Amino acid sequence: MTRAEEFEELRPLLFSIAYRILGSVGEAEDAVQETWLRYQASSTEPASAKSFLSAVVTRLSIDVLRSARVRREEYVGPWFPEPLLEDPYQDPERSAELADSVSLAALLLLERLTPLERAVFVLREVFAFGFAEIASAVGRSEAACRQLTVRARRHMDAGRPRFEADRREREELAERFFGAFREGDVDALREVLAADVHMVGDAGGKAPLWGKDGTFGIDKVARRVAAFAPLFTGVGGVVELHEVNGQPGAILRARDGKILGTWALDILDGRIQAIRTVINPDKLRHLGPVADAWAILREASRVRRSAEQPGI
């Protein structure tokens, strides 16, 4: 097998490692590409291509994350990871860990860790790397990596999200939610929302957003979602059900098919606990052409005014 073939075989794993460390599709892809360039330029033949490439992409991701932290401190409004529609790396034996670790809730918890803790946690807890491999990847002793893992696990366990175990039940609840959204049905929305549901979005100051810190509580969220529905459907908006970061969700599209945003649902005990939306256009471009949300909002406002003034 050539180096190029080895790399392509491992590319899904490398991207999945980098994305969980960085929370950015673009930065993860850049880290993977730089890993290939270094592998291609290396004159030595590693004993294990997987260990070597995983170590390189991990070190690159740690360096990128350290600089990204500074930018995120200046970010306008809530910061969410870039939405991931499909994880390219699949492992049937660790499917539950992989799905949970890529959820927006888990990635936001990872943001609380230092870059080194985050990398060690991802390699050990998500991908089950041995401590010898992890130590080589991050440039620390095995003992230090064990300590980092314990510390990171303690932070994660304190706020680790729990999700509905039955996949079909989650999908059915998501279908009910988005069906009620399309109809603007407040009562139907209340039936699927948790009492303390939280709806919050990441616009980055580049798209219209409801409330700086989101909306809390079943009544407020149900009314806000229902009020948004006629504006959205009135301009030809389309809801496309799709998993977002391993959880039930949807892509919202404009009339011409361009992307307006993604919605991801956290579901537990038969209710939706959180609704996280990403509408910052910079975080959506990897999914396809992005709509001008401000222009669509203006159009929706015109349509609403026209509907309120019959005969005009």
C-alpha positions as YAML, in Angstrom:
chain: A
units: angstrom
residues:
- id: 1
  name: MET
  ca: [0.00, 0.00, 0.00]
- id: 2
  name: THR
  ca: [1.36, 3.42, -0.93]
- id: 3
  name: ARG
  ca: [1.54, 6.33, 1.48]
- id: 4
  name: ALA
  ca: [-1.27, 8.05, -0.36]
- id: 5
  name: GLU
  ca: [-3.47, 4.96, -0.01]
- id: 6
  name: GLU
  ca: [-2.62, 4.62, 3.69]
- id: 7
  name: PHE
  ca: [-3.46, 8.26, 4.26]
- id: 8
  name: GLU
  ca: [-6.79, 8.09, 2.42]
- id: 9
  name: GLU
  ca: [-7.77, 5.04, 4.43]
- id: 10
  name: LEU
  ca: [-7.08, 6.92, 7.66]
- id: 11
  name: ARG
  ca: [-8.45, 10.30, 6.57]
- id: 12
  name: PRO
  ca: [-11.90, 9.79, 8.19]
- id: 13
  name: LEU
  ca: [-10.27, 9.02, 11.54]
- id: 14
  name: LEU
  ca: [-7.90, 11.99, 11.29]
- id: 15
  name: PHE
  ca: [-10.73, 14.38, 10.47]
- id: 16
  name: SER
  ca: [-12.85, 13.05, 13.31]
- id: 17
  name: ILE
  ca: [-10.02, 13.55, 15.80]
- id: 18
  name: ALA
  ca: [-9.32, 17.07, 14.56]
- id: 19
  name: TYR
  ca: [-12.98, 18.10, 14.50]
- id: 20
  name: ARG
  ca: [-13.57, 17.02, 18.09]
- id: 21
  name: ILE
  ca: [-10.51, 18.95, 19.23]
- id: 22
  name: LEU
  ca: [-11.27, 22.06, 17.17]
- id: 23
  name: GLY
  ca: [-15.05, 22.19, 16.73]
- id: 24
  name: SER
  ca: [-14.51, 23.55, 13.22]
- id: 25
  name: VAL
  ca: [-14.95, 21.68, 9.96]
- id: 26
  name: GLY
  ca: [-12.69, 24.04, 8.01]
- id: 27
  name: GLU
  ca: [-9.89, 24.02, 10.58]
- id: 28
  name: ALA
  ca: [-10.12, 20.24, 10.90]
- id: 29
  name: GLU
  ca: [-9.83, 19.82, 7.13]
- id: 30
  name: ASP
  ca: [-6.83, 22.15, 7.10]
- id: 31
  name: ALA
  ca: [-5.17, 20.14, 9.88]
- id: 32
  name: VAL
  ca: [-5.73, 16.91, 7.96]
- id: 33
  name: GLN
  ca: [-4.29, 18.41, 4.78]
- id: 34
  name: GLU
  ca: [-1.21, 19.68, 6.64]
- id: 35
  name: THR
  ca: [-0.82, 16.21, 8.15]
- id: 36
  name: TRP
  ca: [-0.68, 14.72, 4.65]
- id: 37
  name: LEU
  ca: [1.93, 17.26, 3.54]
- id: 38
  name: ARG
  ca: [4.14, 16.37, 6.50]
- id: 39
  name: TYR
  ca: [3.67, 12.65, 5.93]
- id: 40
  name: GLN
  ca: [4.49, 13.05, 2.25]
- id: 41
  name: ALA
  ca: [7.65, 15.03, 3.07]
- id: 42
  name: SER
  ca: [8.87, 12.67, 5.80]
- id: 43
  name: SER
  ca: [11.83, 10.48, 4.86]
- id: 44
  name: THR
  ca: [11.29, 8.00, 7.70]
- id: 45
  name: GLU
  ca: [8.88, 5.06, 7.56]
- id: 46
  name: PRO
  ca: [6.78, 4.94, 10.74]
- id: 47
  name: ALA
  ca: [6.12, 1.61, 12.45]
- id: 48
  name: SER
  ca: [2.43, 2.49, 12.45]
- id: 49
  name: ALA
  ca: [0.92, 4.94, 9.97]
- id: 50
  name: LYS
  ca: [-2.15, 5.26, 12.17]
- id: 51
  name: SER
  ca: [-0.14, 6.24, 15.26]
- id: 52
  name: PHE
  ca: [2.11, 8.58, 13.32]
- id: 53
  name: LEU
  ca: [-0.66, 10.40, 11.47]
- id: 54
  name: SER
  ca: [-2.91, 10.60, 14.54]
- id: 55
  name: ALA
  ca: [-0.04, 12.14, 16.50]
- id: 56
  name: VAL
  ca: [0.65, 14.72, 13.79]
- id: 57
  name: VAL
  ca: [-2.98, 15.78, 13.39]
- id: 58
  name: THR
  ca: [-3.39, 15.97, 17.17]
- id: 59
  name: ARG
  ca: [-0.36, 18.24, 17.62]
- id: 60
  name: LEU
  ca: [-1.49, 20.46, 14.76]
- id: 61
  name: SER
  ca: [-5.00, 20.68, 16.22]
- id: 62
  name: ILE
  ca: [-3.68, 21.62, 19.67]
- id: 63
  name: ASP
  ca: [-1.65, 24.47, 18.15]
- id: 64
  name: VAL
  ca: [-4.65, 25.73, 16.14]
- id: 65
  name: LEU
  ca: [-6.96, 25.49, 19.17]
- id: 66
  name: ARG
  ca: [-4.64, 27.60, 21.30]
- id: 67
  name: SER
  ca: [-4.82, 30.46, 18.83]
- id: 68
  name: ALA
  ca: [-8.55, 29.92, 18.20]
- id: 69
  name: ARG
  ca: [-9.30, 30.38, 21.92]
- id: 70
  name: VAL
  ca: [-8.25, 34.02, 21.67]
- id: 71
  name: ARG
  ca: [-10.59, 34.63, 18.72]
- id: 72
  name: ARG
  ca: [-13.48, 32.92, 20.48]
- id: 73
  name: GLU
  ca: [-13.15, 35.25, 23.47]
- id: 74
  name: GLU
  ca: [-14.01, 38.13, 21.13]
- id: 75
  name: TYR
  ca: [-16.87, 36.30, 19.40]
- id: 76
  name: VAL
  ca: [-20.21, 38.11, 19.25]
- id: 77
  name: GLY
  ca: [-22.89, 36.18, 21.16]
- id: 78
  name: PRO
  ca: [-22.94, 32.44, 21.94]
- id: 79
  name: TRP
  ca: [-20.29, 30.37, 20.17]
- id: 80
  name: PHE
  ca: [-21.19, 26.92, 18.81]
- id: 81
  name: PRO
  ca: [-19.08, 24.45, 16.83]
- id: 82
  name: GLU
  ca: [-19.62, 24.33, 13.10]
- id: 83
  name: PRO
  ca: [-22.46, 21.87, 12.38]
- id: 84
  name: LEU
  ca: [-21.42, 18.43, 11.21]
- id: 85
  name: LEU
  ca: [-24.03, 16.49, 9.25]
- id: 86
  name: GLU
  ca: [-22.12, 13.22, 8.94]
- id: 87
  name: ASP
  ca: [-19.13, 11.89, 10.85]
- id: 88
  name: PRO
  ca: [-16.88, 10.25, 8.24]
- id: 89
  name: TYR
  ca: [-15.36, 7.86, 10.80]
- id: 90
  name: GLN
  ca: [-17.46, 4.87, 11.79]
- id: 91
  name: ASP
  ca: [-16.70, 2.17, 14.34]
- id: 92
  name: PRO
  ca: [-19.61, -0.15, 15.24]
- id: 93
  name: GLU
  ca: [-17.97, -1.05, 18.55]
- id: 94
  name: ARG
  ca: [-17.81, 2.60, 19.63]
- id: 95
  name: SER
  ca: [-20.83, 4.01, 17.83]
- id: 96
  name: ALA
  ca: [-22.44, 5.34, 21.04]
- id: 97
  name: GLU
  ca: [-19.27, 7.12, 22.18]
- id: 98
  name: LEU
  ca: [-18.70, 8.57, 18.72]
- id: 99
  name: ALA
  ca: [-22.25, 9.92, 18.42]
- id: 100
  name: ASP
  ca: [-22.34, 11.44, 21.91]
- id: 101
  name: SER
  ca: [-18.87, 12.97, 21.62]
- id: 102
  name: VAL
  ca: [-19.76, 14.91, 18.46]
- id: 103
  name: SER
  ca: [-23.00, 16.39, 19.83]
- id: 104
  name: LEU
  ca: [-23.04, 20.16, 20.28]
- id: 105
  name: ALA
  ca: [-23.61, 19.70, 24.01]
- id: 106
  name: ALA
  ca: [-20.49, 17.52, 24.37]
- id: 107
  name: LEU
  ca: [-18.36, 19.78, 22.17]
- id: 108
  name: LEU
  ca: [-19.37, 22.79, 24.27]
- id: 109
  name: LEU
  ca: [-18.32, 20.90, 27.39]
- id: 110
  name: LEU
  ca: [-14.97, 20.15, 25.76]
- id: 111
  name: GLU
  ca: [-14.51, 23.91, 25.37]
- id: 112
  name: ARG
  ca: [-14.06, 24.09, 29.15]
- id: 113
  name: LEU
  ca: [-10.92, 21.94, 28.97]
- id: 114
  name: THR
  ca: [-7.43, 23.13, 28.17]
- id: 115
  name: PRO
  ca: [-6.25, 22.24, 24.64]
- id: 116
  name: LEU
  ca: [-4.03, 19.49, 26.06]
- id: 117
  name: GLU
  ca: [-6.81, 18.04, 28.23]
- id: 118
  name: ARG
  ca: [-9.17, 18.14, 25.30]
- id: 119
  name: ALA
  ca: [-6.78, 16.29, 23.00]
- id: 120
  name: VAL
  ca: [-5.99, 13.62, 25.57]
- id: 121
  name: PHE
  ca: [-9.66, 13.12, 26.40]
- id: 122
  name: VAL
  ca: [-10.61, 12.78, 22.74]
- id: 123
  name: LEU
  ca: [-7.86, 10.27, 21.99]
- id: 124
  name: ARG
  ca: [-8.51, 8.16, 25.08]
- id: 125
  name: GLU
  ca: [-12.24, 8.37, 25.81]
- id: 126
  name: VAL
  ca: [-13.57, 8.67, 22.26]
- id: 127
  name: PHE
  ca: [-11.10, 6.74, 20.14]
- id: 128
  name: ALA
  ca: [-9.63, 4.39, 22.80]
- id: 129
  name: PHE
  ca: [-5.96, 5.08, 22.03]
- id: 130
  name: GLY
  ca: [-3.43, 3.57, 24.40]
- id: 131
  name: PHE
  ca: [-1.56, 5.86, 26.78]
- id: 132
  name: ALA
  ca: [1.76, 5.16, 25.04]
- id: 133
  name: GLU
  ca: [0.31, 6.46, 21.75]
- id: 134
  name: ILE
  ca: [-1.29, 9.44, 23.48]
- id: 135
  name: ALA
  ca: [1.95, 10.32, 25.25]
- id: 136
  name: SER
  ca: [3.79, 10.30, 21.94]
- id: 137
  name: ALA
  ca: [1.10, 12.42, 20.31]
- id: 138
  name: VAL
  ca: [1.02, 15.20, 22.91]
- id: 139
  name: GLY
  ca: [4.65, 15.10, 24.05]
- id: 140
  name: ARG
  ca: [3.94, 14.18, 27.69]
- id: 141
  name: SER
  ca: [4.73, 11.14, 29.82]
- id: 142
  name: GLU
  ca: [2.21, 8.33, 30.14]
- id: 143
  name: ALA
  ca: [1.72, 9.22, 33.81]
- id: 144
  name: ALA
  ca: [1.00, 12.84, 32.92]
- id: 145
  name: CYS
  ca: [-1.49, 11.72, 30.25]
- id: 146
  name: ARG
  ca: [-3.28, 9.53, 32.79]
- id: 147
  name: GLN
  ca: [-3.59, 12.52, 35.11]
- id: 148
  name: LEU
  ca: [-4.84, 14.71, 32.27]
- id: 149
  name: THR
  ca: [-7.43, 12.07, 31.40]
- id: 150
  name: VAL
  ca: [-8.69, 11.85, 34.97]
- id: 151
  name: ARG
  ca: [-8.93, 15.63, 35.24]
- id: 152
  name: ALA
  ca: [-10.70, 15.95, 31.88]
- id: 153
  name: ARG
  ca: [-13.09, 13.11, 32.67]
- id: 154
  name: ARG
  ca: [-13.99, 14.77, 35.98]
- id: 155
  name: HIS
  ca: [-14.86, 18.02, 34.19]
- id: 156
  name: MET
  ca: [-16.85, 16.21, 31.51]
- id: 157
  name: ASP
  ca: [-18.74, 13.95, 33.93]
- id: 158
  name: ALA
  ca: [-19.89, 16.98, 35.93]
- id: 159
  name: GLY
  ca: [-21.89, 18.25, 32.98]
- id: 160
  name: ARG
  ca: [-21.95, 15.33, 30.56]
- id: 161
  name: PRO
  ca: [-25.17, 15.41, 28.54]
- id: 162
  name: ARG
  ca: [-27.50, 12.44, 28.53]
- id: 163
  name: PHE
  ca: [-29.60, 11.70, 25.46]
- id: 164
  name: GLU
  ca: [-32.58, 9.55, 24.64]
- id: 165
  name: ALA
  ca: [-31.18, 6.07, 24.01]
- id: 166
  name: ASP
  ca: [-33.77, 4.90, 21.49]
- id: 167
  name: ARG
  ca: [-32.89, 6.36, 18.10]
- id: 168
  name: ARG
  ca: [-36.35, 5.84, 16.63]
- id: 169
  name: GLU
  ca: [-38.04, 7.57, 19.57]
- id: 170
  name: ARG
  ca: [-35.75, 10.57, 19.12]
- id: 171
  name: GLU
  ca: [-36.51, 10.73, 15.40]
- id: 172
  name: GLU
  ca: [-40.27, 10.52, 16.02]
- id: 173
  name: LEU
  ca: [-40.11, 13.31, 18.58]
- id: 174
  name: ALA
  ca: [-38.10, 15.46, 16.17]
- id: 175
  name: GLU
  ca: [-40.67, 14.83, 13.44]
- id: 176
  name: ARG
  ca: [-43.45, 15.92, 15.81]
- id: 177
  name: PHE
  ca: [-41.54, 19.05, 16.78]
- id: 178
  name: PHE
  ca: [-40.82, 20.17, 13.23]
- id: 179
  name: GLY
  ca: [-44.35, 19.26, 12.17]
- id: 180
  name: ALA
  ca: [-45.70, 21.51, 14.93]
- id: 181
  name: PHE
  ca: [-43.22, 24.20, 13.89]
- id: 182
  name: ARG
  ca: [-44.45, 24.13, 10.29]
- id: 183
  name: GLU
  ca: [-48.02, 24.51, 11.52]
- id: 184
  name: GLY
  ca: [-47.15, 27.18, 14.07]
- id: 185
  name: ASP
  ca: [-49.04, 25.04, 16.62]
- id: 186
  name: VAL
  ca: [-48.19, 26.28, 20.12]
- id: 187
  name: ASP
  ca: [-50.06, 23.46, 21.90]
- id: 188
  name: ALA
  ca: [-48.37, 20.75, 19.83]
- id: 189
  name: LEU
  ca: [-44.99, 22.34, 20.52]
- id: 190
  name: ARG
  ca: [-45.68, 22.37, 24.26]
- id: 191
  name: GLU
  ca: [-46.33, 18.61, 24.11]
- id: 192
  name: VAL
  ca: [-42.76, 17.87, 23.01]
- id: 193
  name: LEU
  ca: [-40.80, 20.52, 24.94]
- id: 194
  name: ALA
  ca: [-39.36, 20.09, 28.44]
- id: 195
  name: ALA
  ca: [-40.51, 22.56, 31.07]
- id: 196
  name: ASP
  ca: [-37.05, 24.16, 31.28]
- id: 197
  name: VAL
  ca: [-36.23, 23.95, 27.55]
- id: 198
  name: HIS
  ca: [-33.59, 26.38, 26.31]
- id: 199
  name: MET
  ca: [-33.42, 27.71, 22.74]
- id: 200
  name: VAL
  ca: [-30.23, 29.52, 21.80]
- id: 201
  name: GLY
  ca: [-28.50, 30.40, 18.55]
- id: 202
  name: ASP
  ca: [-25.09, 31.22, 17.15]
- id: 203
  name: ALA
  ca: [-25.27, 34.11, 14.68]
- id: 204
  name: GLY
  ca: [-21.86, 35.61, 15.33]
- id: 205
  name: GLY
  ca: [-23.33, 39.07, 14.79]
- id: 206
  name: LYS
  ca: [-23.77, 38.21, 11.10]
- id: 207
  name: ALA
  ca: [-27.42, 37.09, 10.97]
- id: 208
  name: PRO
  ca: [-30.69, 37.99, 12.73]
- id: 209
  name: LEU
  ca: [-31.12, 36.27, 16.07]
- id: 210
  name: TRP
  ca: [-33.75, 36.11, 18.79]
- id: 211
  name: GLY
  ca: [-32.33, 37.39, 22.08]
- id: 212
  name: LYS
  ca: [-28.68, 37.59, 23.05]
- id: 213
  name: ASP
  ca: [-28.82, 34.68, 25.49]
- id: 214
  name: GLY
  ca: [-31.64, 32.72, 23.91]
- id: 215
  name: THR
  ca: [-35.09, 31.86, 25.18]
- id: 216
  name: PHE
  ca: [-35.90, 29.81, 28.29]
- id: 217
  name: GLY
  ca: [-38.98, 27.88, 29.39]
- id: 218
  name: ILE
  ca: [-41.69, 25.91, 27.65]
- id: 219
  name: ASP
  ca: [-44.14, 28.77, 27.17]
- id: 220
  name: LYS
  ca: [-41.69, 31.31, 25.80]
- id: 221
  name: VAL
  ca: [-39.96, 28.82, 23.50]
- id: 222
  name: ALA
  ca: [-43.24, 27.41, 22.16]
- id: 223
  name: ARG
  ca: [-44.57, 30.89, 21.40]
- id: 224
  name: ARG
  ca: [-41.34, 32.06, 19.81]
- id: 225
  name: VAL
  ca: [-41.03, 28.99, 17.56]
- id: 226
  name: ALA
  ca: [-44.69, 29.26, 16.57]
- id: 227
  name: ALA
  ca: [-44.33, 32.97, 15.80]
- id: 228
  name: PHE
  ca: [-41.33, 32.30, 13.57]
- id: 229
  name: ALA
  ca: [-43.17, 29.65, 11.54]
- id: 230
  name: PRO
  ca: [-45.44, 31.92, 9.44]
- id: 231
  name: LEU
  ca: [-42.53, 34.25, 8.68]
- id: 232
  name: PHE
  ca: [-40.42, 31.31, 7.53]
- id: 233
  name: THR
  ca: [-43.06, 29.51, 5.50]
- id: 234
  name: GLY
  ca: [-44.40, 32.80, 4.11]
- id: 235
  name: VAL
  ca: [-41.18, 33.32, 2.16]
- id: 236
  name: GLY
  ca: [-41.06, 29.72, 0.92]
- id: 237
  name: GLY
  ca: [-38.77, 28.37, 3.62]
- id: 238
  name: VAL
  ca: [-38.26, 24.59, 3.76]
- id: 239
  name: VAL
  ca: [-37.44, 22.36, 6.74]
- id: 240
  name: GLU
  ca: [-35.21, 19.41, 5.80]
- id: 241
  name: LEU
  ca: [-34.97, 16.88, 8.62]
- id: 242
  name: HIS
  ca: [-31.38, 15.77, 9.13]
- id: 243
  name: GLU
  ca: [-29.12, 14.64, 11.93]
- id: 244
  name: VAL
  ca: [-26.90, 17.46, 13.13]
- id: 245
  name: ASN
  ca: [-23.84, 16.48, 15.14]
- id: 246
  name: GLY
  ca: [-25.25, 13.03, 15.75]
- id: 247
  name: GLN
  ca: [-28.53, 14.34, 17.19]
- id: 248
  name: PRO
  ca: [-31.98, 14.85, 15.62]
- id: 249
  name: GLY
  ca: [-32.27, 18.17, 13.84]
- id: 250
  name: ALA
  ca: [-32.90, 19.92, 10.57]
- id: 251
  name: ILE
  ca: [-31.45, 22.15, 7.90]
- id: 252
  name: LEU
  ca: [-33.55, 25.24, 7.20]
- id: 253
  name: ARG
  ca: [-33.43, 26.31, 3.58]
- id: 254
  name: ALA
  ca: [-34.65, 29.34, 1.68]
- id: 255
  name: ARG
  ca: [-36.99, 29.04, -1.31]
- id: 256
  name: ASP
  ca: [-34.02, 28.64, -3.68]
- id: 257
  name: GLY
  ca: [-32.49, 25.83, -1.62]
- id: 258
  name: LYS
  ca: [-29.77, 27.94, -0.03]
- id: 259
  name: ILE
  ca: [-29.04, 27.25, 3.62]
- id: 260
  name: LEU
  ca: [-30.41, 29.54, 6.31]
- id: 261
  name: GLY
  ca: [-29.25, 27.55, 9.30]
- id: 262
  name: THR
  ca: [-29.24, 24.29, 11.22]
- id: 263
  name: TRP
  ca: [-31.27, 23.28, 14.27]
- id: 264
  name: ALA
  ca: [-30.10, 20.51, 16.62]
- id: 265
  name: LEU
  ca: [-32.28, 19.01, 19.36]
- id: 266
  name: ASP
  ca: [-31.16, 17.56, 22.70]
- id: 267
  name: ILE
  ca: [-33.75, 14.95, 23.70]
- id: 268
  name: LEU
  ca: [-34.12, 13.24, 27.08]
- id: 269
  name: ASP
  ca: [-37.02, 11.48, 28.82]
- id: 270
  name: GLY
  ca: [-39.28, 11.96, 25.82]
- id: 271
  name: ARG
  ca: [-38.90, 15.75, 25.74]
- id: 272
  name: ILE
  ca: [-36.74, 18.29, 23.96]
- id: 273
  name: GLN
  ca: [-34.35, 19.79, 26.48]
- id: 274
  name: ALA
  ca: [-32.47, 22.20, 24.23]
- id: 275
  name: ILE
  ca: [-32.69, 23.64, 20.72]
- id: 276
  name: ARG
  ca: [-29.39, 24.92, 19.34]
- id: 277
  name: THR
  ca: [-29.34, 26.81, 16.07]
- id: 278
  name: VAL
  ca: [-26.41, 27.90, 13.93]
- id: 279
  name: ILE
  ca: [-27.11, 30.75, 11.50]
- id: 280
  name: ASN
  ca: [-23.70, 32.40, 11.26]
- id: 281
  name: PRO
  ca: [-23.10, 32.17, 7.49]
- id: 282
  name: ASP
  ca: [-19.37, 31.61, 8.02]
- id: 283
  name: LYS
  ca: [-20.17, 28.36, 9.86]
- id: 284
  name: LEU
  ca: [-22.53, 27.09, 7.16]
- id: 285
  name: ARG
  ca: [-20.53, 27.50, 3.95]
- id: 286
  name: HIS
  ca: [-19.08, 23.98, 4.13]
- id: 287
  name: LEU
  ca: [-22.67, 22.68, 3.80]
- id: 288
  name: GLY
  ca: [-23.39, 24.48, 0.53]
- id: 289
  name: PRO
  ca: [-24.54, 27.90, -0.75]
- id: 290
  name: VAL
  ca: [-25.76, 30.11, 2.10]
- id: 291
  name: ALA
  ca: [-28.82, 32.38, 1.95]
- id: 292
  name: ASP
  ca: [-28.80, 36.06, 2.89]
- id: 293
  name: ALA
  ca: [-30.74, 35.85, 6.16]
- id: 294
  name: TRP
  ca: [-31.10, 39.61, 6.49]
- id: 295
  name: ALA
  ca: [-32.64, 39.90, 3.02]
- id: 296
  name: ILE
  ca: [-35.06, 37.06, 3.79]
- id: 297
  name: LEU
  ca: [-36.04, 38.71, 7.07]
- id: 298
  name: ARG
  ca: [-36.84, 41.91, 5.19]
- id: 299
  name: GLU
  ca: [-38.92, 39.93, 2.70]
- id: 300
  name: ALA
  ca: [-40.75, 38.17, 5.52]
- id: 301
  name: SER
  ca: [-41.51, 41.51, 7.15]
- id: 302
  name: ARG
  ca: [-42.97, 42.83, 3.88]
- id: 303
  name: VAL
  ca: [-45.10, 39.71, 3.48]
- id: 304
  name: ARG
  ca: [-46.40, 40.04, 7.04]
- id: 305
  name: ARG
  ca: [-47.25, 43.72, 6.63]
- id: 306
  name: SER
  ca: [-49.08, 42.95, 3.42]
- id: 307
  name: ALA
  ca: [-51.09, 40.19, 5.12]
- id: 308
  name: GLU
  ca: [-52.05, 42.59, 7.91]
- id: 309
  name: GLN
  ca: [-53.42, 45.08, 5.37]
- id: 310
  name: PRO
  ca: [-55.95, 43.24, 3.21]
- id: 311
  name: GLY
  ca: [-56.58, 44.69, -0.21]
- id: 312
  name: ILE
  ca: [-53.20, 46.39, -0.46]
...
